[in-house]
Coordinates of C-alpha atoms in Angstrom, one line a residue:
M254 CA 39.6 -0.1 3.0
N255 CA 42.9 2.1 3.4
A256 CA 43.3 3.1 6.9
T257 CA 46.3 5.9 7.7
A258 CA 47.4 7.4 11.0
E259 CA 46.5 11.0 11.8
S260 CA 48.2 13.5 14.0
E261 CA 46.3 15.6 16.7
T262 CA 47.4 18.9 15.1
E263 CA 46.1 17.4 11.9
R264 CA 42.6 17.0 13.2
T265 CA 39.9 19.0 12.1
A266 CA 36.2 20.0 13.1
T267 CA 35.0 17.8 10.5
P268 CA 36.3 14.3 10.4
R269 CA 38.0 13.4 7.4
L270 CA 36.6 9.9 6.0
V271 CA 38.9 7.8 4.0
G272 CA 38.6 4.1 2.3
D273 CA 37.0 3.1 -0.8
T274 CA 32.7 3.1 -0.7
E275 CA 32.0 -0.4 -1.3
S276 CA 28.5 -0.9 -3.7
Y277 CA 26.8 -3.7 -4.1
R278 CA 24.3 -2.3 -7.1
T279 CA 25.2 -0.1 -10.2
K280 CA 24.3 2.9 -7.9
P281 CA 24.5 1.8 -4.1
L282 CA 21.9 3.2 -2.0
I283 CA 24.0 3.4 1.1
Q284 CA 27.7 4.9 1.0
R285 CA 30.2 3.3 3.3
S286 CA 33.7 5.6 4.5
V287 CA 35.5 4.5 7.8
T288 CA 37.1 7.1 9.5
E289 CA 41.1 6.8 11.1
D290 CA 39.7 6.1 14.0
H291 CA 38.0 2.8 12.7
I292 CA 34.7 4.2 12.7
C293 CA 32.7 2.9 10.2
V294 CA 30.0 5.4 8.6
L295 CA 27.3 4.0 6.5
A296 CA 25.4 7.2 4.8
F297 CA 22.0 6.5 3.1
D298 CA 21.9 8.3 -0.5
R299 CA 19.4 7.1 -2.6
P300 CA 20.3 8.0 -6.5
D301 CA 18.2 10.5 -8.3
S302 CA 15.8 10.9 -5.4
A303 CA 15.5 13.8 -2.7
A304 CA 14.6 11.2 0.0
N305 CA 16.1 8.0 1.6
I306 CA 13.4 5.1 1.7
F307 CA 13.3 1.7 3.3
D308 CA 12.8 -0.9 0.0
K309 CA 13.6 -4.4 0.1
A310 CA 16.9 -3.6 -1.8
A311 CA 17.8 -1.2 0.8
L312 CA 17.4 -3.9 3.9
V313 CA 19.2 -6.1 1.5
E314 CA 22.4 -3.7 0.9
L315 CA 22.2 -2.4 4.9
N316 CA 22.7 -6.3 5.8
Q317 CA 25.7 -6.7 3.4
H318 CA 27.3 -3.7 5.0
L319 CA 26.7 -5.5 8.5
D320 CA 28.2 -8.3 7.2
F321 CA 31.3 -6.3 6.3
I322 CA 31.1 -4.9 10.0
A323 CA 31.0 -8.1 11.7
A324 CA 33.6 -9.8 9.6
N325 CA 36.4 -6.7 10.9
P326 CA 36.8 -6.7 14.4
Q327 CA 39.0 -3.7 14.0
F328 CA 35.9 -1.7 13.7
K329 CA 35.2 0.3 17.1
G330 CA 32.2 1.7 16.0
L331 CA 29.1 2.5 13.6
V332 CA 27.4 5.8 12.7
I333 CA 24.3 5.9 10.4
T334 CA 23.5 9.0 8.5
S335 CA 22.3 10.5 5.6
A336 CA 23.8 12.5 2.5
K337 CA 20.3 14.3 1.7
K338 CA 19.4 17.6 2.0
S339 CA 16.7 17.8 4.3
I340 CA 15.8 14.2 4.7
F341 CA 17.4 11.6 7.0
I342 CA 14.9 8.4 5.7
A343 CA 11.3 9.1 5.0
G344 CA 10.5 5.4 6.3
A345 CA 9.1 2.6 4.1
D346 CA 8.5 1.9 0.7
L347 CA 4.8 2.7 1.5
H348 CA 3.8 2.0 -2.7
A349 CA 5.7 -1.5 -2.0
L350 CA 3.8 -2.0 1.3
S351 CA 0.4 -1.4 -0.1
T352 CA 0.8 -3.7 -3.3
A353 CA 2.7 -6.7 -1.7
T354 CA 1.2 -9.8 -1.3
E355 CA 0.3 -11.0 2.5
Q356 CA 3.7 -13.4 2.4
G357 CA 5.8 -10.6 0.5
L358 CA 4.5 -8.0 3.1
R359 CA 5.3 -10.7 5.6
E360 CA 8.6 -10.8 4.2
I361 CA 9.7 -7.3 4.6
I362 CA 8.5 -6.8 8.0
E363 CA 10.4 -9.7 8.8
L364 CA 13.4 -8.6 7.0
G365 CA 13.2 -5.1 8.7
Q366 CA 13.0 -6.3 12.3
V367 CA 16.0 -9.1 11.5
T368 CA 18.3 -6.0 10.2
F369 CA 17.4 -3.9 13.0
N370 CA 18.2 -5.9 15.7
R371 CA 21.3 -7.2 13.8
I372 CA 22.5 -3.3 14.7
A373 CA 21.2 -3.4 18.2
D374 CA 22.9 -6.6 18.9
L375 CA 26.5 -5.1 17.5
N376 CA 29.4 -5.7 19.3
V377 CA 30.1 -1.7 19.1
P378 CA 28.7 1.5 19.6
T379 CA 26.2 2.5 17.2
V380 CA 25.0 6.3 16.8
A381 CA 22.8 7.7 14.8
A382 CA 23.4 11.3 13.0
I383 CA 20.1 12.5 12.1
H384 CA 19.5 15.4 10.2
G385 CA 16.5 15.9 8.3
A386 CA 13.1 14.1 8.6
A387 CA 13.3 10.5 10.5
V388 CA 10.1 9.3 10.5
G389 CA 8.4 5.6 10.4
G390 CA 11.2 3.2 9.6
G391 CA 13.9 6.1 9.8
Y392 CA 12.8 7.0 13.4
E393 CA 12.7 2.8 13.9
I394 CA 16.3 2.3 12.7
C395 CA 17.6 5.0 14.9
L396 CA 15.8 3.4 18.1
A397 CA 18.2 0.3 17.2
C398 CA 20.9 2.5 17.9
D399 CA 22.7 3.3 21.0
Y400 CA 22.9 6.8 20.9
R401 CA 20.8 9.8 18.4
I402 CA 22.1 12.9 17.9
A403 CA 20.1 15.5 16.0
S404 CA 20.4 18.5 14.2
S405 CA 18.6 21.7 15.5
D406 CA 17.6 22.5 12.0
K407 CA 13.9 23.1 11.0
S408 CA 14.1 20.1 8.5
T409 CA 14.7 17.4 11.3
K410 CA 11.5 16.1 12.7
L411 CA 11.2 12.5 14.5
G412 CA 8.3 10.3 15.1
L413 CA 6.4 7.6 14.3
P414 CA 3.6 8.1 12.1
E415 CA 2.0 5.1 11.2
T416 CA -1.4 4.9 12.5
Q417 CA -2.2 8.3 10.7
L418 CA -1.7 5.6 8.0
G419 CA -4.0 3.0 9.6
I420 CA -1.2 0.7 10.8
L421 CA 1.7 0.5 13.3
P422 CA 5.6 0.6 14.0
A423 CA 6.4 -2.7 13.3
W424 CA 10.2 -2.6 12.7
G425 CA 10.6 -2.4 16.6
G426 CA 9.0 0.9 17.0
A427 CA 6.4 -0.1 19.3
T428 CA 8.6 -2.2 21.3
R429 CA 11.6 0.1 21.9
L430 CA 10.4 3.5 22.0
P431 CA 8.7 2.1 25.4
R432 CA 11.8 1.1 26.7
L433 CA 13.9 4.4 26.1
I434 CA 11.5 7.1 27.3
G435 CA 9.0 5.1 29.2
L436 CA 5.1 3.8 28.4
P437 CA 3.3 7.1 28.7
K438 CA 5.4 9.0 26.7
A439 CA 5.8 6.6 24.2
L440 CA 2.1 6.0 23.9
D441 CA 1.7 9.9 23.2
I442 CA 4.0 9.3 19.9
I443 CA 2.7 6.2 18.6
L444 CA -1.2 6.8 19.3
G445 CA -1.1 10.3 17.9
G446 CA 1.2 9.7 14.8
E447 CA 2.4 13.1 15.0
T448 CA 6.5 14.0 14.4
V449 CA 8.1 16.4 16.5
A450 CA 10.9 18.7 16.5
A451 CA 14.6 18.1 17.4
T452 CA 14.2 20.4 20.6
L453 CA 11.0 18.6 21.9
A454 CA 12.4 15.2 21.0
L455 CA 15.1 16.1 23.1
N456 CA 13.2 17.1 26.3
M457 CA 10.7 13.7 25.7
G458 CA 14.2 11.4 25.7
V459 CA 13.4 10.6 21.9
V460 CA 16.6 12.0 21.1
D461 CA 20.0 12.1 23.4
E462 CA 21.5 15.3 21.8
V463 CA 20.6 18.2 20.0
V464 CA 23.7 20.3 17.7
P465 CA 23.9 22.4 14.5
K466 CA 23.5 20.5 11.5
E467 CA 27.1 21.3 10.6
Y468 CA 28.3 19.2 13.8
V469 CA 26.0 16.4 13.7
L470 CA 28.5 14.1 12.3
T471 CA 31.3 15.2 14.1
E472 CA 29.3 14.6 17.4
A473 CA 28.4 11.4 16.2
L474 CA 31.7 10.3 15.5
K475 CA 33.1 11.4 19.0
R476 CA 30.4 9.7 20.8
A477 CA 31.0 6.5 18.6
A478 CA 34.9 6.5 19.5
R479 CA 34.2 6.9 23.0
G480 CA 34.0 3.0 23.1
R481 CA 31.6 0.2 25.2
A482 CA 29.9 3.4 27.5
L483 CA 27.2 3.6 25.0
K484 CA 26.5 0.0 25.7
K485 CA 26.1 0.0 29.1
R486 CA 23.8 3.0 29.4
R487 CA 21.4 2.3 32.3
V488 CA 17.6 2.9 32.1
S489 CA 16.5 5.9 34.1
P490 CA 14.4 4.8 37.3
M491 CA 11.4 6.6 35.7
V492 CA 11.3 4.4 33.0
R493 CA 12.2 1.5 34.7
A494 CA 8.9 2.5 37.2
T495 CA 6.4 3.1 34.3
N496 CA 7.3 -0.2 32.2
T497 CA 5.6 -2.8 34.8
G498 CA 3.2 -5.1 34.0
I499 CA 0.8 -3.5 36.4
V500 CA 1.6 0.0 35.1
A501 CA 0.9 -1.4 31.4
S502 CA -2.6 -2.7 32.7
I503 CA -4.0 0.5 34.4
I504 CA -2.8 2.6 31.2
R505 CA -4.7 0.1 29.3
K506 CA -8.0 0.4 30.9
R507 CA -8.1 4.1 31.4
L508 CA -7.2 4.4 27.8
D509 CA -9.3 1.7 26.1
P510 CA -12.6 3.6 26.3
V511 CA -11.2 6.8 25.6
L512 CA -9.9 5.6 22.2
A513 CA -13.3 3.9 21.7
K514 CA -15.0 7.2 22.2
K515 CA -12.7 8.7 19.9
T516 CA -12.3 6.4 17.1
R517 CA -15.9 5.1 17.4
G518 CA -14.4 1.9 15.5
N519 CA -13.2 3.8 12.6
Y520 CA -9.7 4.0 12.9
P521 CA -8.4 0.2 14.1
A522 CA -4.5 1.0 14.4
I523 CA -5.0 3.2 17.0
P524 CA -6.5 0.6 19.6
K525 CA -4.2 -2.0 18.3
A526 CA -1.3 0.0 18.7
L527 CA -2.0 0.5 22.5
E528 CA -2.9 -3.1 23.0
V529 CA 0.7 -4.1 21.3
A530 CA 2.6 -1.3 23.4
T531 CA 1.4 -2.3 26.7
E532 CA 1.2 -6.1 26.1
G533 CA 4.7 -5.8 24.3
I534 CA 6.0 -4.3 27.6
R535 CA 5.2 -7.5 29.9
T536 CA 7.8 -9.5 27.5
N537 CA 10.9 -9.2 25.7
V538 CA 11.7 -7.6 22.7
M539 CA 11.6 -10.3 20.2
E540 CA 8.0 -11.3 21.8
S541 CA 7.0 -7.7 21.5
M542 CA 8.0 -7.5 17.7
L543 CA 6.0 -11.0 17.0
L544 CA 2.9 -8.8 18.4
E545 CA 4.2 -5.8 16.4
R546 CA 4.3 -8.1 13.4
A547 CA 1.2 -9.9 13.4
A548 CA -0.5 -6.9 14.1
I549 CA 0.8 -5.0 11.0
L550 CA -0.6 -7.9 9.1
E551 CA -4.0 -7.8 10.4
L552 CA -4.4 -4.0 9.5
T553 CA -3.1 -3.9 6.4
K554 CA -6.3 -5.9 5.2
T555 CA -8.4 -3.2 6.4
E556 CA -10.1 -1.1 4.1
T557 CA -9.2 1.9 6.4
A558 CA -5.4 1.0 6.0
R559 CA -5.6 1.1 2.2
N560 CA -8.0 4.2 2.7
L561 CA -5.4 6.5 4.9
I562 CA -2.6 5.1 2.6
R563 CA -4.3 6.6 -0.9
V564 CA -4.9 9.8 1.4
F565 CA -1.1 9.9 2.0
F566 CA -0.6 9.5 -1.7
L567 CA -2.7 12.2 -2.8
Q568 CA -1.2 14.4 -0.6
E569 CA 2.2 13.9 -2.0
R570 CA 1.0 14.3 -5.2
A571 CA -0.6 17.8 -4.3
K572 CA 2.9 19.1 -2.9
K573 CA 4.1 18.1 -6.5
L574 CA 1.2 19.6 -8.4
R575 CA 2.0 22.1 -11.7
Y576 CA -1.0 23.4 -13.2
A577 CA 1.2 24.8 -15.7
P578 CA 4.7 24.8 -17.3
S579 CA 7.2 27.1 -15.1
D580 CA 10.6 27.7 -14.9
K581 CA 12.3 26.8 -11.6
A582 CA 10.2 27.8 -8.7
R583 CA 10.7 31.2 -7.6
P584 CA 10.0 31.6 -3.8
V585 CA 8.3 34.5 -2.7
K586 CA 9.7 36.8 -0.3
K587 CA 7.2 39.4 0.5
I588 CA 3.5 39.7 0.5
A589 CA 0.6 42.1 1.6
V590 CA -2.4 40.8 3.5
I591 CA -5.5 43.0 3.1
G592 CA -7.5 42.7 6.2
S593 CA -6.5 41.6 10.2
G594 CA -9.2 39.6 11.2
V595 CA -9.0 35.6 11.9
M596 CA -8.4 34.4 8.7
G597 CA -6.3 37.6 7.8
A598 CA -4.0 37.3 10.6
G599 CA -3.7 33.5 10.1
I600 CA -2.3 33.7 6.8
A601 CA 0.1 36.5 8.0
Q602 CA 1.0 34.6 10.8
W603 CA 1.7 31.6 8.5
A604 CA 3.4 33.5 5.6
A605 CA 5.9 34.9 8.5
A606 CA 6.5 31.8 10.1
R607 CA 8.1 30.7 6.5
E608 CA 10.3 33.9 6.2
I609 CA 8.5 35.8 4.3
Q610 CA 7.8 39.1 5.0
V611 CA 4.3 40.9 5.5
I612 CA 2.6 43.9 4.9
L613 CA -0.4 43.5 7.1
R614 CA -3.1 46.3 5.9
D615 CA -6.4 47.4 7.9
I616 CA -8.5 50.2 7.7
G617 CA -7.9 51.3 11.4
V618 CA -5.4 51.0 14.5
E619 CA -7.7 48.9 16.3
P620 CA -8.4 45.8 14.1
L621 CA -4.7 46.1 12.9
A622 CA -3.8 46.0 16.9
K623 CA -6.3 42.8 17.3
G624 CA -4.7 41.2 14.4
M625 CA -0.9 41.5 15.6
G626 CA -2.3 40.3 19.1
T627 CA -3.6 37.2 17.2
I628 CA -0.2 36.8 15.4
T629 CA 1.8 37.2 18.5
K630 CA -0.6 34.8 20.4
L631 CA -0.2 32.1 17.5
F632 CA 3.5 32.4 17.7
E633 CA 3.6 32.1 21.4
E634 CA 1.7 29.1 21.2
G635 CA 3.9 27.6 18.8
A636 CA 7.0 28.3 20.6
K637 CA 5.2 26.5 23.8
R638 CA 4.8 23.1 21.6
H639 CA 8.4 23.8 20.6
V640 CA 7.3 24.2 16.7
F641 CA 9.6 27.4 17.3
T642 CA 11.8 28.8 19.6
K643 CA 11.5 31.4 21.2
T644 CA 14.0 33.8 19.0
E645 CA 12.1 32.3 15.7
A646 CA 8.9 33.3 16.9
R647 CA 10.2 36.9 17.8
A648 CA 11.9 36.9 14.2
G649 CA 8.2 35.9 13.1
I650 CA 6.4 38.7 14.6
D651 CA 9.2 41.1 13.2
R652 CA 8.6 40.2 10.1
V653 CA 5.0 41.2 10.0
F654 CA 4.5 45.3 9.4
P655 CA 1.1 46.7 10.2
S656 CA -0.1 49.4 8.3
P657 CA -3.9 51.4 8.9
A658 CA -3.1 53.1 5.6
D659 CA -2.1 52.7 1.8
V660 CA 1.5 51.9 1.6
P661 CA 3.0 50.9 -2.0
L662 CA 2.8 47.3 -2.9
K663 CA 5.2 47.5 -6.0
N664 CA 7.7 45.4 -4.5
T665 CA 5.0 42.7 -3.1
E666 CA 4.9 39.4 -5.2
M667 CA 1.8 38.6 -4.3
V668 CA -1.7 40.5 -2.5
I669 CA -4.2 38.3 -0.4
E670 CA -7.4 40.2 0.3
A671 CA -9.0 38.8 3.4
A672 CA -12.0 41.4 4.1
V673 CA -15.2 40.7 4.7
E674 CA -17.4 38.3 2.6
K675 CA -19.5 41.4 0.4
M676 CA -18.6 41.6 -3.0
D677 CA -19.5 45.4 -3.1
L678 CA -16.5 45.8 -0.5
K679 CA -14.0 43.2 -2.2
K680 CA -14.2 45.0 -5.7
K681 CA -13.2 48.3 -3.9
V682 CA -10.4 46.6 -2.8
F683 CA -9.2 45.2 -5.4
Q684 CA -9.8 48.3 -7.1
R685 CA -6.9 50.4 -4.9
V686 CA -5.0 46.9 -4.5
A687 CA -4.7 47.1 -8.6
E688 CA -3.2 51.1 -8.5
L689 CA -1.1 50.6 -5.7
A690 CA 0.7 47.0 -7.0
G691 CA 3.3 45.9 -9.4
P692 CA 2.7 45.2 -13.1
R693 CA 3.4 41.4 -11.9
T694 CA 2.1 41.2 -8.5
I695 CA -0.5 38.4 -8.0
L696 CA -3.7 39.8 -6.8
A697 CA -5.4 37.3 -5.0
T698 CA -8.6 36.8 -2.6
N699 CA -9.3 34.7 0.0
T700 CA -12.9 34.2 -0.6
S701 CA -14.8 30.8 0.0
A702 CA -17.6 31.8 -2.1
L703 CA -17.6 34.8 -4.2
S704 CA -16.8 34.6 -7.8
I705 CA -13.0 35.2 -8.9
S706 CA -14.3 36.4 -12.4
E707 CA -16.3 39.1 -11.4
L708 CA -13.9 40.4 -8.8
A709 CA -11.2 40.4 -11.9
A710 CA -13.5 42.2 -14.0
V711 CA -13.0 45.5 -12.1
T712 CA -9.3 45.3 -12.5
P713 CA -7.1 46.7 -15.4
N714 CA -5.3 43.0 -15.3
P715 CA -7.7 40.6 -14.8
E716 CA -5.3 37.5 -15.5
R717 CA -3.5 38.6 -12.7
V718 CA -6.5 37.7 -10.4
V719 CA -6.8 34.2 -8.6
G720 CA -8.3 32.8 -5.8
I721 CA -6.1 31.3 -2.8
H722 CA -8.7 30.0 0.0
F723 CA -7.6 28.9 3.3
F724 CA -9.5 27.5 5.7
N725 CA -9.8 28.1 9.0
P726 CA -8.0 28.1 11.4
V727 CA -4.9 28.6 8.9
H728 CA -2.5 27.2 11.0
R729 CA -4.1 23.6 11.3
M730 CA -5.6 23.2 7.9
Q731 CA -3.2 21.8 5.3
L732 CA -5.8 22.1 2.0
V733 CA -5.6 25.6 0.0
E734 CA -8.1 25.9 -2.7
V735 CA -6.4 27.5 -6.1
I736 CA -9.1 29.3 -7.6
V737 CA -9.0 29.8 -11.5
G738 CA -11.1 32.5 -12.9
K739 CA -12.3 32.8 -16.4
Q740 CA -9.5 35.5 -16.9
T741 CA -6.8 34.1 -14.7
S742 CA -3.7 33.3 -17.0
P743 CA -2.0 29.9 -16.4
E744 CA 1.4 31.5 -15.3
V745 CA -0.5 33.5 -12.2
A746 CA -2.5 29.9 -11.1
Q747 CA 0.9 28.2 -11.6
R748 CA 2.7 30.6 -9.2
A749 CA 0.1 30.2 -7.1
V750 CA 0.0 26.9 -6.7
E751 CA 3.9 27.3 -6.1
F752 CA 3.5 29.8 -3.4
V753 CA 1.2 27.3 -1.5
Q754 CA 3.5 24.5 -1.8
Q755 CA 6.1 26.9 -0.2
L756 CA 3.9 27.5 2.8
G757 CA 3.9 23.6 3.4
K758 CA 0.4 23.6 2.6
L759 CA -1.3 21.0 0.0
P760 CA -3.1 22.9 -3.2
V761 CA -6.0 22.1 -4.9
V762 CA -6.7 23.6 -8.2
V763 CA -10.5 24.2 -8.9
K764 CA -12.2 26.3 -11.5
D765 CA -14.4 29.1 -10.5
S766 CA -17.9 27.9 -10.0
P767 CA -20.4 28.5 -7.1
G768 CA -18.9 27.0 -3.5
F769 CA -15.9 25.9 -5.6
L770 CA -14.9 22.5 -4.3
V771 CA -14.9 22.3 -0.7
N772 CA -18.0 24.1 0.1
R773 CA -20.1 22.4 -2.7
I774 CA -19.2 19.4 -0.6
L775 CA -19.5 20.7 3.0
M776 CA -22.4 22.8 2.6
P777 CA -25.3 20.2 1.5
Y778 CA -24.1 18.5 4.9
L779 CA -24.7 21.7 6.8
I780 CA -27.6 22.6 5.0
E781 CA -29.1 19.1 5.0
G782 CA -28.4 19.2 9.6
G783 CA -30.4 22.3 9.4
H784 CA -33.3 20.8 8.1
L785 CA -33.5 17.8 10.0
F786 CA -33.3 20.1 13.1
E787 CA -36.1 22.0 11.5
N788 CA -38.2 18.5 11.2
G789 CA -37.9 18.1 15.0
A790 CA -34.4 16.0 15.2
R791 CA -32.3 16.6 18.2
V792 CA -29.1 18.5 18.0
E793 CA -27.2 16.0 19.6
D794 CA -28.9 12.9 17.6
I795 CA -27.8 14.9 14.3
D796 CA -24.5 14.9 15.4
E797 CA -23.9 11.6 17.2
A798 CA -25.3 10.2 13.9
M799 CA -22.6 11.5 11.7
L800 CA -19.7 11.1 14.3
E801 CA -20.6 7.4 14.5
F802 CA -20.5 7.5 10.4
G803 CA -17.0 8.9 10.8
M804 CA -17.1 12.5 10.2
P805 CA -14.6 14.1 12.4
M806 CA -17.6 16.8 13.5
G807 CA -21.1 17.0 13.3
P808 CA -22.8 19.5 11.3
L809 CA -24.6 21.6 13.9
R810 CA -21.6 21.7 16.2
L811 CA -19.5 22.6 12.7
T812 CA -22.0 25.2 11.8
D813 CA -21.7 26.7 15.2
E814 CA -17.9 26.8 14.7
V815 CA -17.7 28.4 11.5
G816 CA -20.2 31.0 12.8
V817 CA -24.0 30.7 11.7
D818 CA -23.6 34.1 9.9
V819 CA -21.2 32.9 7.6
A820 CA -22.2 29.6 6.9
N821 CA -25.7 31.2 6.1
H822 CA -24.0 33.5 3.8
V823 CA -21.8 30.6 1.9
A824 CA -25.5 28.6 1.9
E825 CA -27.2 31.3 0.4
T826 CA -25.0 31.7 -2.6
I827 CA -24.6 28.2 -2.8
A828 CA -28.4 27.8 -3.0
K829 CA -29.0 30.1 -5.6
S830 CA -27.1 28.6 -8.2
Y831 CA -28.4 24.8 -6.9
S832 CA -32.5 26.0 -6.4
P833 CA -34.3 23.7 -6.0
R834 CA -32.3 21.2 -4.7
L835 CA -30.8 23.3 -2.1
T836 CA -32.8 25.5 0.1
T837 CA -31.1 27.4 2.9
P838 CA -32.4 26.5 6.4
V839 CA -34.9 28.7 8.2
V840 CA -33.8 28.4 11.2
L841 CA -30.2 30.3 10.2
E842 CA -31.9 33.6 9.5
K843 CA -33.8 33.1 12.9
M844 CA -30.7 32.8 14.7
M845 CA -29.1 35.7 13.1
K846 CA -31.9 38.1 13.9
A847 CA -31.1 36.6 17.4
G848 CA -27.7 37.2 17.7
L849 CA -27.3 33.7 17.9
L850 CA -23.8 33.7 15.6
G851 CA -22.2 30.8 17.1

């Protein structure tokens, strides 16, 4: 380590780091530098990877750096940061956790707890400089620090999503978060398993400061240099008032039946996390961490955890899916959406929120006004939930250009048709769109059941036609079907997959067959629910039985949510191909005639 003096006139906005980086591997996972103010900076930077994760090697290497800090009393502070573009630390290595023996898992949990406790127990101020996703173990190391500064960038998300994987935070998350922001607010994060943007994180106390990403490290170093004031921060009276045994008992008593009704015993991590957090707040940090450790060892043995972790891996695979070889992904910058109904408006809003210009086309001013109202409402609700700032929401709305008449589409990279599910109408739309679009414009349909190949046949270039089927509501549903017709070229299918990934959705590529994938699975579920009702079963009994089984919604309520007319149309389309195995319930037709559309 080299240390040199620096005059005030030489100081710059971005601090200069000096000293050789120590490594304990051929390619170190953590880069160590020291400022001239004797602040140690540990920058996580896993080689040949876009993400930092915690595995045994990373924890061992971090401990070696902590040994170095402990052996050098001249250090005045520690800053933990990341060298990655959009990820601080993405949590624990799930591959290692899911394949470890019970003893191996116990060792990695204990190592993580010991390591983060060492950070919390350092005699010097510790600051987490967070830019990008800090989730799971990535946020737990931040909790072990004295102070947390996050960037205001969209990529910065913080939280403890472990319950969505069937486990719980066990490196101090279920222990330290309640002590930081109070038990009630901490339970919202831990039980929900969701991540929050930087602004909301600041409002909740999850971080202490939010600054532009260019200043995260600068401000973190300033905080660390202020000395031991950070070590003496007092717990707020509100947090102290909520973190009592009496309050914990009241919360536990109130939430236990609520969670039992919600999870129906199918998601044991959620009630277990409640138990650990409410019991842990009654005792000291070390005892609470023993509760964390015992709980995660129990949960990892469950079939639920194994299945949820498998789902996570499948989602990660979908994010990297390639249908055909392609050059470097070319981000889509401009699209057109034909139809401003629920689906068209939803697609337009989601694309505009991701900085894509959208032409929204419909047959008149009135439906367009209604569609723009839907888009505006979605952006406003997103701003209330701190998904966007008000400025970002306004900019998103301004990216949508409504048009009640035909406009040239030659400069659009993709046109997405989201009109009514009638083949004749869609054919007319595609014929007209093909005339207006450019030679490389992708022509996509959002159909849920109609043949892509039949639609493509009415266009002069059927190889450019593909299905891109979003689900309602667009802003909540992750899955998107990319339907490859008989004429669809591999290049077009691959560009469609890349577009879905650009939107942050999960693509699944399917062939053009009745019902594609989702409705081919879903419709027998809805149809059978209708037949059971016709044979005398009560609506409540049918739906309740399926909720107990583990379905998120019963078939009859889901039919009501989808719309009886839509469900009937899709059911008839699929039944034609699979008769006599599938027959449409007569009750759907009766309800439509009575105007009972859901």
